[in-house]
Short mmCIF file of C-alpha atoms in Angstrom, two decimals:
data_model
loop_
_atom_site.label_atom_id
_atom_site.label_comp_id
_atom_site.label_asym_id
_atom_site.label_seq_id
_atom_site.Cartn_x
_atom_site.Cartn_y
_atom_site.Cartn_z
CA UNK A 457 2.35 -1.61 -16.03
CA UNK A 458 5.04 0.97 -16.30
CA UNK A 459 4.81 3.13 -19.38
CA UNK A 460 6.17 6.17 -21.13
CA UNK A 461 5.12 9.45 -19.49
CA UNK A 462 6.42 12.89 -20.68
CA UNK A 463 6.52 14.15 -17.17
CA UNK A 464 9.88 15.83 -17.49
CA UNK A 465 12.37 17.14 -19.92
CA UNK A 466 15.78 18.67 -20.01
CA UNK A 467 16.10 21.93 -22.05
CA UNK A 468 18.97 22.41 -24.29
CA UNK A 469 20.62 25.20 -22.29
CA UNK A 470 20.35 23.07 -19.21
CA UNK A 471 21.97 20.09 -20.87
CA UNK A 472 24.94 22.35 -21.72
CA UNK A 473 25.46 23.04 -17.90
CA UNK A 474 25.41 19.37 -17.11
CA UNK A 475 27.95 17.99 -19.69
CA UNK A 476 30.43 17.28 -16.92
CA UNK A 477 28.31 14.33 -15.81
CA UNK A 478 28.74 10.91 -17.31
CA UNK A 479 24.98 10.50 -17.85
CA UNK A 480 22.23 12.95 -18.66
CA UNK A 481 19.79 14.21 -16.06
CA UNK A 482 16.01 14.01 -15.93
CA UNK A 483 14.73 17.17 -14.28
CA UNK A 484 11.17 18.05 -13.17
CA UNK A 485 9.35 20.89 -14.60
CA UNK A 486 9.77 22.75 -11.25
CA UNK A 487 13.51 22.37 -11.62
CA UNK A 488 13.53 23.84 -15.06
CA UNK A 489 12.53 27.20 -13.67
CA UNK A 490 15.60 27.27 -11.50
CA UNK A 491 18.01 26.14 -14.19
CA UNK A 492 16.65 27.84 -17.25
CA UNK A 493 13.68 28.12 -19.53
CA UNK A 494 12.70 25.23 -21.64
CA UNK A 495 9.88 23.42 -23.11
CA UNK A 496 8.19 20.65 -21.18
CA UNK A 497 6.30 17.99 -23.10
CA UNK A 498 3.76 17.42 -20.22
CA UNK A 499 1.63 19.61 -18.18
CA UNK A 500 2.37 20.01 -14.51
CA UNK A 501 0.20 18.04 -12.13
CA UNK A 502 -3.20 19.73 -12.57
CA UNK A 503 -5.57 20.73 -9.79
CA UNK A 504 -7.92 17.94 -10.84
CA UNK A 505 -5.27 15.37 -10.21
CA UNK A 506 -3.28 16.82 -7.34
CA UNK A 507 -5.48 19.17 -5.24
CA UNK A 508 -5.51 18.34 -1.54
CA UNK A 509 -9.06 16.98 -1.59
CA UNK A 510 -8.30 14.79 -4.69
CA UNK A 511 -5.13 13.50 -3.11
CA UNK A 512 -7.02 12.51 0.04
CA UNK A 513 -9.63 10.74 -2.09
CA UNK A 514 -6.94 9.00 -4.12
CA UNK A 515 -5.20 7.83 -0.88
CA UNK A 516 -8.51 6.46 0.47
CA UNK A 517 -9.10 4.71 -2.86
CA UNK A 518 -5.53 3.23 -2.88
CA UNK A 519 -5.81 1.97 0.80
CA UNK A 520 -9.16 0.41 0.06
CA UNK A 521 -7.66 -1.31 -3.14
CA UNK A 522 -4.69 -2.56 -1.32
CA UNK A 523 -6.72 -4.13 1.44
CA UNK A 524 -9.07 -5.74 -1.16
CA UNK A 525 -6.16 -7.12 -3.15
CA UNK A 526 -4.30 -8.55 -0.27
CA UNK A 527 -7.34 -10.04 1.54
CA UNK A 528 -8.83 -11.50 -1.67
CA UNK A 529 -5.73 -13.11 -2.85
CA UNK A 530 -4.73 -14.36 0.59
CA UNK A 531 -8.10 -16.16 0.68
CA UNK A 532 -7.57 -17.48 -2.75
CA UNK A 533 -4.11 -18.88 -1.88
CA UNK A 534 -5.40 -20.41 1.33
CA UNK A 535 -8.27 -22.22 -0.49
CA UNK A 536 -5.97 -23.57 -3.26
CA UNK A 537 -3.33 -24.68 -0.89
CA UNK A 538 -5.49 -26.38 1.69
CA UNK A 539 -7.97 -27.99 -0.81
CA UNK A 540 -6.54 -31.34 -2.12
CA UNK A 541 -8.87 -31.05 -5.21
CA UNK A 542 -6.99 -27.82 -6.22
CA UNK A 543 -3.59 -29.47 -6.35
CA UNK A 544 -3.77 -29.90 -10.09
CA UNK A 545 -1.91 -28.12 -12.88
CA UNK A 546 -4.81 -25.61 -13.18
CA UNK A 547 -4.71 -24.99 -9.42
CA UNK A 548 -0.87 -24.29 -9.65
CA UNK A 549 -1.59 -21.77 -12.37
CA UNK A 550 -4.23 -20.06 -10.25
CA UNK A 551 -1.76 -19.91 -7.32
CA UNK A 552 0.79 -18.20 -9.61
CA UNK A 553 -1.78 -15.70 -10.79
CA UNK A 554 -2.82 -15.00 -7.17
CA UNK A 555 0.83 -14.41 -6.09
CA UNK A 556 1.35 -11.93 -8.91
CA UNK A 557 -1.84 -10.09 -8.00
CA UNK A 558 -0.95 -10.00 -4.23
CA UNK A 559 2.52 -8.48 -5.03
CA UNK A 560 0.74 -5.60 -6.48
CA UNK A 561 -1.23 -5.11 -3.24
CA UNK A 562 1.80 -5.63 -0.93
CA UNK A 563 4.47 -3.56 -2.75
CA UNK A 564 3.07 -1.38 -5.49
CA UNK A 565 -0.06 0.11 -4.02
CA UNK A 566 1.36 0.70 -0.48
CA UNK A 567 4.44 2.54 -1.88
CA UNK A 568 2.03 4.83 -3.84
CA UNK A 569 0.08 5.50 -0.61
CA UNK A 570 3.30 6.33 1.22
CA UNK A 571 4.36 8.73 -1.45
CA UNK A 572 1.04 10.50 -1.72
CA UNK A 573 0.81 10.94 2.11
CA UNK A 574 4.41 12.31 2.10
CA UNK A 575 3.61 14.78 -0.48
CA UNK A 576 0.58 15.93 1.47
CA UNK A 577 2.32 16.27 4.84
CA UNK A 578 5.71 17.67 3.83
CA UNK A 579 6.46 20.91 1.95
CA UNK A 580 9.06 19.33 -0.16
CA UNK A 581 9.02 15.99 -1.97
CA UNK A 582 11.40 13.15 -1.20
CA UNK A 583 14.86 13.38 -2.74
CA UNK A 584 14.15 10.43 -5.04
CA UNK A 585 10.74 11.93 -6.28
CA UNK A 586 12.27 13.01 -9.59
CA UNK A 587 15.24 11.56 -11.48
CA UNK A 588 17.18 8.36 -11.09
CA UNK A 589 19.79 7.45 -8.56
CA UNK A 590 21.56 10.88 -8.93
CA UNK A 591 19.77 14.06 -7.93
CA UNK A 592 20.72 17.69 -7.53
CA UNK A 593 21.71 19.12 -4.25
CA UNK A 594 22.83 22.65 -3.19
CA UNK A 595 25.61 21.36 -0.84
CA UNK A 596 29.02 22.68 -2.23
CA UNK A 597 31.00 20.08 -0.46
CA UNK A 598 29.39 17.39 -2.56
CA UNK A 599 29.68 19.28 -5.79
CA UNK A 600 25.96 19.61 -6.17
CA UNK A 601 25.45 15.89 -6.58
CA UNK A 602 24.08 13.41 -4.09
CA UNK A 603 23.59 9.67 -4.69
CA UNK A 604 20.39 8.24 -3.36
CA UNK A 605 18.48 5.01 -3.94
CA UNK A 606 15.43 5.29 -6.24
CA UNK A 607 12.67 3.01 -4.87
CA UNK A 608 10.98 3.09 -8.40
CA UNK A 609 13.83 0.87 -9.59
CA UNK A 610 12.10 -1.81 -7.59
CA UNK A 611 8.42 -0.85 -7.70
CA UNK A 612 8.21 -0.05 -11.50
CA UNK A 613 9.63 -3.49 -12.66
CA UNK A 614 7.46 -5.23 -10.01
CA UNK A 615 4.21 -3.83 -11.35
CA UNK A 616 5.23 -4.38 -15.00
CA UNK A 617 6.49 -7.91 -14.28
CA UNK A 618 3.43 -8.90 -12.40
CA UNK A 619 1.25 -7.55 -15.20
CA UNK A 620 3.15 -9.83 -17.72
CA UNK A 621 2.98 -12.74 -15.31
CA UNK A 622 -0.85 -12.33 -15.12
CA UNK A 623 -1.31 -12.38 -18.93
CA UNK A 624 1.07 -15.21 -19.47
CA UNK A 625 -0.53 -17.28 -16.67
CA UNK A 626 -3.96 -16.64 -18.17
CA UNK A 627 -2.61 -17.79 -21.56
CA UNK A 628 -1.21 -21.08 -20.00
CA UNK A 629 -4.56 -21.60 -18.14
CA UNK A 630 -6.40 -21.38 -21.55
CA UNK A 631 -3.86 -23.89 -23.16
CA UNK A 632 -4.43 -26.26 -20.20
CA UNK A 633 -8.24 -26.20 -20.61
CA UNK A 634 -8.07 -26.51 -24.35
CA UNK A 635 -6.05 -29.71 -23.95
CA UNK A 636 -8.71 -31.00 -21.61
CA UNK A 637 -11.45 -30.26 -24.00
CA UNK A 638 -9.85 -31.18 -27.27
CA UNK A 639 -7.78 -34.13 -26.04
CA UNK A 640 -9.44 -35.37 -22.85
CA UNK A 641 -7.96 -38.85 -23.08
CA UNK A 642 -4.39 -37.43 -23.26
CA UNK A 643 -4.76 -34.62 -20.73
CA UNK A 644 -2.90 -36.40 -17.93
CA UNK A 645 -0.09 -37.20 -20.21
CA UNK A 646 0.35 -33.89 -21.89
CA UNK A 647 -0.36 -31.65 -18.95
CA UNK A 648 1.66 -32.85 -15.94
CA UNK A 649 2.44 -31.09 -12.64
CA UNK A 650 6.25 -30.97 -13.43
CA UNK A 651 5.64 -29.28 -16.92
CA UNK A 652 3.28 -26.87 -15.44
CA UNK A 653 5.68 -25.90 -12.65
CA UNK A 654 8.47 -25.49 -15.18
CA UNK A 655 6.28 -23.24 -17.37
CA UNK A 656 5.21 -21.07 -14.37
CA UNK A 657 8.95 -20.53 -13.57
CA UNK A 658 9.76 -19.66 -17.19
CA UNK A 659 6.86 -17.18 -17.36
CA UNK A 660 8.04 -15.44 -14.19
CA UNK A 661 11.56 -15.12 -15.43
CA UNK A 662 10.63 -14.02 -18.89
CA UNK A 663 8.04 -11.46 -17.58
CA UNK A 664 10.46 -9.70 -15.17
CA UNK A 665 13.25 -9.74 -17.75
CA UNK A 666 10.91 -8.08 -20.24
CA UNK A 667 9.92 -5.51 -17.53
CA UNK A 668 13.61 -4.50 -17.39
CA UNK A 669 14.23 -4.27 -21.06
CA UNK A 670 14.18 -0.52 -21.28
CA UNK A 671 16.85 -0.20 -18.53
CA UNK A 672 19.02 -3.08 -19.87
CA UNK A 673 19.10 -2.15 -23.52
CA UNK A 674 18.90 1.71 -23.33
CA UNK A 675 20.45 4.46 -21.32
CA UNK A 676 17.62 6.99 -22.41
CA UNK A 677 15.07 5.93 -19.83
CA UNK A 678 14.77 6.16 -16.03
CA UNK A 679 12.18 5.09 -13.57
CA UNK A 680 10.54 7.83 -11.49
CA UNK A 681 7.27 8.42 -9.55
CA UNK A 682 4.98 10.28 -11.88
CA UNK A 683 2.66 12.96 -10.57
CA UNK A 684 -0.06 12.27 -13.05
CA UNK A 685 -0.42 8.45 -12.92
CA UNK A 686 0.82 8.36 -9.22
CA UNK A 687 2.95 5.35 -10.04
CA UNK A 688 6.42 4.58 -10.96
CA UNK A 689 6.82 4.95 -14.78
CA UNK A 690 9.54 4.89 -17.42
CA UNK A 691 10.45 8.40 -18.40
CA UNK A 692 12.69 9.32 -21.38
CA UNK A 693 15.76 11.46 -20.92
CA UNK A 694 15.18 14.34 -23.20
CA UNK A 695 17.27 17.23 -24.52
CA UNK A 696 15.08 20.04 -25.78
CA UNK A 697 11.86 18.60 -27.19
CA UNK A 698 13.39 15.61 -28.93
CA UNK A 699 12.48 12.00 -28.08
CA UNK A 700 15.22 9.51 -27.61
CA UNK A 701 15.68 7.38 -30.92
CA UNK A 702 14.82 4.26 -29.04
CA UNK A 703 11.50 5.55 -27.57
CA UNK A 704 9.76 2.77 -29.51
CA UNK A 705 11.24 0.15 -27.18
CA UNK A 706 8.23 0.65 -24.85
CA UNK A 707 5.94 -0.63 -27.52
CA UNK A 708 7.34 -4.13 -26.59
CA UNK A 709 4.96 -3.93 -23.56
CA UNK A 710 1.67 -3.68 -25.37
CA UNK A 711 2.91 -5.87 -28.14
CA UNK A 712 3.68 -8.64 -25.70
CA UNK A 713 0.35 -8.49 -23.90
CA UNK A 714 -1.77 -8.23 -27.05
CA UNK A 715 0.11 -11.03 -28.70
CA UNK A 716 -0.70 -13.28 -25.73
CA UNK A 717 -4.22 -12.00 -25.50
CA UNK A 718 -4.66 -12.71 -29.24
CA UNK A 719 -3.32 -16.20 -28.75
CA UNK A 720 -5.66 -16.74 -25.85
CA UNK A 721 -8.59 -15.60 -27.94
CA UNK A 722 -7.66 -17.92 -30.78
CA UNK A 723 -7.38 -20.88 -28.38
CA UNK A 724 -10.68 -20.04 -26.76
CA UNK A 725 -12.35 -19.93 -30.20
CA UNK A 726 -11.03 -23.36 -31.09
CA UNK A 727 -12.19 -24.83 -27.64
CA UNK A 728 -15.58 -23.27 -27.74
CA UNK A 729 -16.09 -24.41 -31.38
CA UNK A 730 -15.40 -27.97 -30.13
CA UNK A 731 -17.80 -27.51 -27.24
CA UNK A 732 -20.43 -26.23 -29.64
CA UNK A 733 -20.12 -29.21 -31.86
CA UNK A 734 -20.34 -31.65 -28.92
CA UNK A 735 -23.49 -29.89 -27.74
CA UNK A 736 -25.05 -30.19 -31.07
CA UNK A 737 -24.16 -33.89 -31.27
CA UNK A 738 -25.54 -34.53 -27.88
CA UNK A 739 -28.79 -32.70 -28.86
CA UNK A 740 -29.05 -34.87 -31.86
CA UNK A 741 -28.52 -38.03 -29.84
CA UNK A 742 -31.16 -37.03 -27.45
CA UNK A 743 -33.59 -36.54 -30.25
CA UNK A 744 -32.74 -39.98 -31.80
CA UNK A 745 -31.70 -38.62 -35.20
CA UNK A 746 -28.03 -39.56 -34.78
CA UNK A 747 -26.58 -42.92 -33.80
CA UNK A 748 -24.34 -43.17 -30.84
CA UNK A 749 -21.21 -43.87 -32.82
CA UNK A 750 -21.85 -41.43 -35.71
CA UNK A 751 -19.65 -38.59 -36.39
CA UNK A 752 -17.04 -39.40 -33.80
CA UNK A 753 -19.24 -38.18 -31.03
CA UNK A 754 -18.71 -41.18 -28.65
CA UNK A 755 -19.16 -40.64 -24.94
CA UNK A 756 -15.53 -41.65 -24.20
CA UNK A 757 -14.31 -38.56 -26.01
CA UNK A 758 -16.57 -35.99 -24.66
CA UNK A 759 -15.21 -33.14 -22.41
CA UNK A 760 -16.41 -33.09 -18.86
CA UNK A 761 -18.77 -30.52 -17.55
CA UNK A 762 -16.17 -29.18 -15.11
CA UNK A 763 -13.74 -28.70 -18.08
CA UNK A 764 -16.26 -26.75 -20.01
CA UNK A 765 -17.17 -24.60 -17.08
CA UNK A 766 -13.47 -23.91 -16.37
CA UNK A 767 -12.93 -22.90 -19.95
CA UNK A 768 -15.74 -20.40 -19.62
CA UNK A 769 -14.26 -19.05 -16.36
CA UNK A 770 -10.91 -18.49 -17.99
CA UNK A 771 -12.63 -16.70 -20.87
CA UNK A 772 -14.16 -14.39 -18.30
CA UNK A 773 -10.72 -13.78 -16.69
CA UNK A 774 -9.30 -13.03 -20.19
CA UNK A 775 -12.04 -10.58 -20.87
CA UNK A 776 -11.52 -8.73 -17.56
CA UNK A 777 -7.77 -8.51 -18.06
CA UNK A 778 -8.17 -7.22 -21.67
CA UNK A 779 -10.66 -4.52 -20.46
CA UNK A 780 -8.31 -3.43 -17.74
CA UNK A 781 -5.25 -3.37 -19.93
CA UNK A 782 -6.62 -1.66 -23.00
CA UNK A 783 -6.56 1.91 -21.50
CA UNK A 784 -2.84 1.40 -20.79
CA UNK A 785 -2.08 0.21 -24.26
CA UNK A 786 -3.92 3.28 -25.73
CA UNK A 787 -1.96 5.55 -23.33
CA UNK A 788 1.37 4.00 -24.28
CA UNK A 789 0.75 4.34 -27.98
CA UNK A 790 -0.45 7.93 -27.58
CA UNK A 791 2.66 8.85 -25.63
CA UNK A 792 5.04 7.30 -28.09
CA UNK A 793 3.56 9.46 -30.92
CA UNK A 794 3.68 12.61 -28.68
CA UNK A 795 0.37 12.92 -26.93
CA UNK A 796 0.21 13.42 -23.15
CA UNK A 797 -2.87 12.74 -21.08
CA UNK A 798 -2.26 13.52 -17.42
CA UNK A 799 -5.71 12.91 -16.02
CA UNK A 800 -6.27 9.79 -18.27
CA UNK A 801 -2.97 8.22 -17.08
CA UNK A 802 -4.32 8.04 -13.49
CA UNK A 803 -7.34 6.14 -14.53
CA UNK A 804 -5.59 3.95 -16.93
CA UNK A 805 -2.93 2.74 -14.51
CA UNK A 806 -5.22 2.30 -11.53
CA UNK A 807 -7.86 0.39 -13.57
CA UNK A 808 -5.19 -2.11 -14.32
CA UNK A 809 -4.07 -2.27 -10.65
CA UNK A 810 -7.72 -2.77 -9.72
CA UNK A 811 -7.78 -5.98 -11.85
CA UNK A 812 -5.67 -7.64 -9.19
CA UNK A 813 -8.80 -7.98 -6.85
CA UNK A 814 -11.04 -9.19 -9.58
CA UNK A 815 -9.99 -12.78 -9.91
CA UNK A 816 -11.23 -13.89 -6.42
CA UNK A 817 -14.64 -12.39 -7.38
CA UNK A 818 -14.76 -14.37 -10.64
CA UNK A 819 -13.69 -17.62 -8.87
CA UNK A 820 -16.44 -17.08 -6.29
CA UNK A 821 -19.16 -16.70 -8.82
CA UNK A 822 -17.97 -19.28 -11.51
CA UNK A 823 -15.74 -21.88 -9.78
CA UNK A 824 -17.71 -24.41 -7.76
CA UNK A 825 -14.60 -26.07 -6.44
CA UNK A 826 -13.44 -22.70 -5.13
CA UNK A 827 -16.79 -22.17 -3.52
CA UNK A 828 -16.60 -25.43 -1.88
CA UNK A 829 -13.06 -24.93 -0.63
CA UNK A 830 -14.06 -21.48 0.66
CA UNK A 831 -17.10 -22.94 2.64
CA UNK A 832 -14.78 -25.65 4.03
CA UNK A 833 -12.28 -23.07 5.15
CA UNK A 834 -14.82 -20.98 7.04
CA UNK A 835 -16.60 -24.03 8.40
CA UNK A 836 -13.22 -25.26 9.72
CA UNK A 837 -12.56 -22.01 11.40
CA UNK A 838 -16.07 -22.03 13.18
CA UNK A 839 -16.33 -25.84 13.69
CA UNK A 840 -17.62 -26.81 17.18
CA UNK A 841 -15.45 -28.90 19.60
CA UNK A 842 -15.29 -32.60 19.20
CA UNK A 843 -17.45 -33.11 22.39
CA UNK A 844 -20.24 -30.90 21.11
CA UNK A 845 -20.30 -32.91 17.76
CA UNK A 846 -20.68 -36.26 19.56
#
């Protein structure tokens, strides 16, 4: 998820030189030395983060992660699409989650790999490395300004949007399982394929709209590649050492995620409380101390074993996402109040990116339908010819 990183600032005397422009500039710390002295709110990229050996190790890690994300989610999508038993509302939600994860491995991580390799092989960074769509240039014929496209305007919202899609999809999966557990007789009426697809489309639209909120409602933020986190992050346009008055707008990101995570936790508590009560009644029935119709514990209203196990699987997905997102939330909150953690930002962002390859592992361990579909998929690829079978 993109976040606030105090990677750059514009000193007051530099801002006076740039008043002819319609919009303020966001200059790197290296550019401050050439334009005038000023205070930067973040350290330059440290040797721990940006040494040649460390960059090489980071690139190897990124390439491995991209491969794991793409392969794992392609397998997940193939199993869910080709298995008829997976064409259910829950299966559609898992496909949505896999698509969001795969976009991280196809777009976000490869762009970071390309940028890191470019910085290792070239003496000067790309023209879009710092700043928005307008950068400084020494050409007098262009008046010192060159317009170039900023790739982070695409990569940053994609990563943030996919993060929001993931948590909203996990929330919808939790609601779907809670209906199956609490209202098993009404599940097919309340949870339909059409409603599920509509909710998936709404979650994608709302998630990517939220990812663009700082650019839509404020002119004090830009998206740029950050040398600490090695991702595209929102950066405030600063004059001197003052934060923009609407810096708090980035708190919408952790607020949205933790609101949905809190709702997911509450729904899980209700579902597992019902499962626990059912288990206690079933135990009493087996001991003969409770009649079959007592307490409303009739067999026609009991949740199925697959529903209970699916609810537990979704709980594990929720725990994994919460664990991977929490460092980002701490980092954003710290940045808004003025703290900068260069080294910590790398681990926070890439732990969250690494969550995109965890779901296929959880499915393989917990979901028997997924394991069965995976087995059928590989058996189909290695099945003998018809003549050998007969």
